[in-house]
PDB file of C-alpha atoms in Angstrom:
ATOM      1  CA  MET A1123      30.865  20.355   0.149  1.00 40.00           C
ATOM      2  CA  LYS A1124      31.638  17.434   2.446  1.00 45.00           C
ATOM      3  CA  GLN A1125      29.809  13.981   2.328  1.00 45.00           C
ATOM      4  CA  HIS A1126      26.199  15.566   2.565  1.00 50.00           C
ATOM      5  CA  SER A1127      24.829  12.556   0.349  1.00 55.00           C
ATOM      6  CA  GLN A1128      25.565  10.497   3.426  1.00 82.00           C
ATOM      7  CA  ILE A1129      22.778  12.148   5.513  1.00 92.00           C
ATOM      8  CA  SER A1130      20.845   9.812   7.593  1.00 93.00           C
ATOM      9  CA  GLY A1131      17.215   9.440   7.548  1.00 93.00           C
ATOM     10  CA  ALA A1132      16.599  11.134  10.881  1.00 96.00           C
ATOM     11  CA  GLU A1133      18.903  14.019   9.352  1.00 97.00           C
ATOM     12  CA  PHE A1134      16.845  14.019   6.216  1.00 96.00           C
ATOM     13  CA  GLU A1135      13.763  14.585   8.733  1.00 96.00           C
ATOM     14  CA  VAL A1136      15.632  17.698  10.049  1.00 97.00           C
ATOM     15  CA  MET A1137      16.745  18.753   6.719  1.00 97.00           C
ATOM     16  CA  GLN A1138      12.961  18.983   5.601  1.00 97.00           C
ATOM     17  CA  ILE A1139      12.178  21.345   8.370  1.00 98.00           C
ATOM     18  CA  LEU A1140      15.152  23.527   7.755  1.00 98.00           C
ATOM     19  CA  TRP A1141      14.035  23.634   3.812  1.00 98.00           C
ATOM     20  CA  GLU A1142      10.519  24.547   4.723  1.00 97.00           C
ATOM     21  CA  ALA A1143      11.609  27.301   7.137  1.00 97.00           C
ATOM     22  CA  ASP A1144      11.760  30.955   5.682  1.00 89.00           C
ATOM     23  CA  GLU A1145      14.581  31.712   8.177  1.00 97.00           C
ATOM     24  CA  PRO A1146      17.450  30.182  10.171  1.00 98.00           C
ATOM     25  CA  LEU A1147      16.191  27.932  13.167  1.00 98.00           C
ATOM     26  CA  ASN A1148      17.504  26.831  16.488  1.00 98.00           C
ATOM     27  CA  VAL A1149      17.423  23.652  18.137  1.00 98.00           C
ATOM     28  CA  GLN A1150      14.325  24.405  19.950  1.00 98.00           C
ATOM     29  CA  ASN A1151      12.749  25.688  16.735  1.00 98.00           C
ATOM     30  CA  VAL A1152      13.339  22.514  14.875  1.00 98.00           C
ATOM     31  CA  CYS A1153      11.790  20.477  17.951  1.00 97.00           C
ATOM     32  CA  ASP A1154       8.599  22.559  17.866  1.00 97.00           C
ATOM     33  CA  ARG A1155       8.220  21.801  14.009  1.00 97.00           C
ATOM     34  CA  LEU A1156       8.473  18.033  14.896  1.00 96.00           C
ATOM     35  CA  PRO A1157       5.605  15.574  16.016  1.00 93.00           C
ATOM     36  CA  GLU A1158       5.314  15.697  19.590  1.00 90.00           C
ATOM     37  CA  GLY A1159       7.621  13.638  21.517  1.00 87.00           C
ATOM     38  CA  LYS A1160       9.587  12.685  18.394  1.00 93.00           C
ATOM     39  CA  TRP A1161      13.021  13.211  19.653  1.00 96.00           C
ATOM     40  CA  ALA A1162      14.635  14.939  22.534  1.00 96.00           C
ATOM     41  CA  TYR A1163      16.224  18.346  22.575  1.00 97.00           C
ATOM     42  CA  LYS A1164      19.603  17.088  23.096  1.00 98.00           C
ATOM     43  CA  THR A1165      18.966  14.408  20.139  1.00 98.00           C
ATOM     44  CA  VAL A1166      18.000  17.547  17.696  1.00 98.00           C
ATOM     45  CA  GLY A1167      21.011  19.162  18.865  1.00 98.00           C
ATOM     46  CA  THR A1168      23.419  16.270  18.119  1.00 98.00           C
ATOM     47  CA  LEU A1169      21.746  15.626  14.632  1.00 98.00           C
ATOM     48  CA  LEU A1170      22.000  19.275  13.746  1.00 98.00           C
ATOM     49  CA  ILE A1171      25.993  19.361  14.782  1.00 97.00           C
ATOM     50  CA  ARG A1172      26.508  16.202  12.805  1.00 97.00           C
ATOM     51  CA  MET A1173      24.633  17.971   9.700  1.00 97.00           C
ATOM     52  CA  GLU A1174      27.121  20.946   9.975  1.00 97.00           C
ATOM     53  CA  GLU A1175      30.073  18.375  10.255  1.00 95.00           C
ATOM     54  CA  LYS A1176      28.943  16.869   6.795  1.00 95.00           C
ATOM     55  CA  GLY A1177      28.254  20.334   5.182  1.00 95.00           C
ATOM     56  CA  ALA A1178      24.586  20.053   4.915  1.00 96.00           C
ATOM     57  CA  VAL A1179      24.021  23.141   6.964  1.00 97.00           C
ATOM     58  CA  SER A1180      25.621  26.001   8.222  1.00 98.00           C
ATOM     59  CA  SER A1181      25.354  27.756  11.764  1.00 98.00           C
ATOM     60  CA  GLU A1182      25.515  31.182  13.193  1.00 98.00           C
ATOM     61  CA  LYS A1183      25.773  32.061  16.734  1.00 97.00           C
ATOM     62  CA  ARG A1184      23.412  34.646  18.093  1.00 97.00           C
ATOM     63  CA  GLY A1185      24.357  35.281  21.814  1.00 97.00           C
ATOM     64  CA  ARG A1186      24.312  31.923  23.234  1.00 97.00           C
ATOM     65  CA  THR A1187      22.078  30.237  20.828  1.00 97.00           C
ATOM     66  CA  ASN A1188      23.107  28.562  17.449  1.00 98.00           C
ATOM     67  CA  TYR A1189      20.894  28.940  14.641  1.00 98.00           C
ATOM     68  CA  TYR A1190      21.044  26.625  11.455  1.00 98.00           C
ATOM     69  CA  THR A1191      20.430  27.109   7.625  1.00 98.00           C
ATOM     70  CA  PRO A1192      20.426  24.535   4.934  1.00 97.00           C
ATOM     71  CA  ILE A1193      23.551  24.687   2.473  1.00 96.00           C
ATOM     72  CA  LEU A1194      22.313  21.381   0.809  1.00 94.00           C
ATOM     73  CA  ASP A1195      19.993  22.334  -2.113  1.00 94.00           C
ATOM     74  CA  LYS A1196      16.929  20.258  -1.751  1.00 94.00           C
ATOM     75  CA  GLU A1197      16.506  19.765  -5.609  1.00 94.00           C
ATOM     76  CA  ALA A1198      19.834  18.925  -5.894  1.00 91.00           C
ATOM     77  CA  TYR A1199      19.808  16.538  -3.157  1.00 92.00           C
ATOM     78  CA  ARG A1200      16.596  14.888  -4.513  1.00 91.00           C
ATOM     79  CA  LYS A1201      18.299  14.481  -8.170  1.00 92.00           C
ATOM     80  CA  GLN A1202      21.379  12.857  -6.592  1.00 90.00           C
ATOM     81  CA  GLN A1203      19.177  10.599  -4.360  1.00 90.00           C
ATOM     82  CA  THR A1204      17.153   9.591  -7.280  1.00 90.00           C
ATOM     83  CA  LYS A1205      20.230   8.707  -9.488  1.00 92.00           C
ATOM     84  CA  GLU A1206      21.787   6.656  -6.687  1.00 90.00           C
ATOM     85  CA  PHE A1207      18.384   5.051  -6.247  1.00 90.00           C
ATOM     86  CA  VAL A1208      18.087   4.086  -9.885  1.00 92.00           C
ATOM     87  CA  SER A1209      21.521   2.955 -10.321  1.00 93.00           C
ATOM     88  CA  LYS A1210      21.165   0.708  -7.078  1.00 92.00           C
ATOM     89  CA  LEU A1211      17.908  -0.739  -7.780  1.00 91.00           C
ATOM     90  CA  TYR A1212      17.583  -0.692 -11.739  1.00 92.00           C
ATOM     91  CA  HIS A1213      21.169  -0.914 -12.875  1.00 92.00           C
ATOM     92  CA  GLY A1214      20.818   2.600 -14.085  1.00 90.00           C
ATOM     93  CA  SER A1215      17.825   2.221 -16.082  1.00 91.00           C
ATOM     94  CA  VAL A1216      15.078   4.687 -15.929  1.00 89.00           C
ATOM     95  CA  LYS A1217      12.978   2.687 -18.276  1.00 90.00           C
ATOM     96  CA  ASP A1218      13.198  -0.041 -15.907  1.00 90.00           C
ATOM     97  CA  LEU A1219      12.048   2.227 -13.130  1.00 89.00           C
ATOM     98  CA  ALA A1220       9.114   3.647 -14.992  1.00 85.00           C
ATOM     99  CA  VAL A1221       7.950   0.018 -16.124  1.00 87.00           C
ATOM    100  CA  SER A1222       8.187  -0.842 -12.387  1.00 89.00           C
ATOM    101  CA  LEU A1223       6.136   2.040 -11.502  1.00 85.00           C
ATOM    102  CA  PHE A1224       3.440   1.529 -14.423  1.00 83.00           C
ATOM    103  CA  LYS A1225       3.249  -2.158 -13.083  1.00 86.00           C
ATOM    104  CA  SER A1226       2.514  -1.092  -9.653  1.00 84.00           C
ATOM    105  CA  GLU A1227      -0.828  -1.352  -8.030  1.00 84.00           C
ATOM    106  CA  ASP A1228      -0.155   1.881  -6.335  1.00 85.00           C
ATOM    107  CA  MET A1229      -0.431   3.811  -9.641  1.00 86.00           C
ATOM    108  CA  THR A1230      -3.853   4.879 -10.988  1.00 87.00           C
ATOM    109  CA  GLU A1231      -5.318   5.722 -14.199  1.00 86.00           C
ATOM    110  CA  SER A1232      -5.249   9.092 -13.470  1.00 91.00           C
ATOM    111  CA  ASP A1233      -1.348   9.281 -12.773  1.00 88.00           C
ATOM    112  CA  ILE A1234      -0.681   7.669 -15.907  1.00 85.00           C
ATOM    113  CA  ASP A1235      -2.842  10.047 -17.646  1.00 88.00           C
ATOM    114  CA  GLU A1236      -0.934  12.778 -15.974  1.00 90.00           C
ATOM    115  CA  ILE A1237       2.523  11.391 -16.698  1.00 86.00           C
ATOM    116  CA  ARG A1238       1.333  10.824 -20.538  1.00 85.00           C
ATOM    117  CA  LYS A1239       0.542  14.823 -20.804  1.00 89.00           C
ATOM    118  CA  MET A1240       3.871  15.383 -19.365  1.00 88.00           C
ATOM    119  CA  PHE A1241       5.458  13.723 -22.188  1.00 85.00           C
ATOM    120  CA  ASP A1242       3.155  15.141 -24.687  1.00 84.00           C
ATOM    121  CA  LEU A1243       4.428  18.660 -24.045  1.00 71.00           C
TER     122      LEU A1243
END
């Protein structure tokens, strides 16, 4: 696979729509699933072409219309992005990431209890 790890934020939004779909989508199908007025049809088409060039999606021509399917695996991408995030911001230390999250005001007691239960398994 090509440089799929380098998909942009906009491409990632389109990727999420493709991951959630249970069938290949054309440009109009993707546009219909975006918030109203998010991007023009042409913009979505350009994003999909770029994503295909990067190896993140494949296309199949049906008549005069291309239908796109994700090639990039959602879980594999998440793992890769998480690893890069931890490496970049926490020098590869998952422990430092966890400490940062625990110290965050966004983490509730309920969140902490749920995480403890996961570790107790």
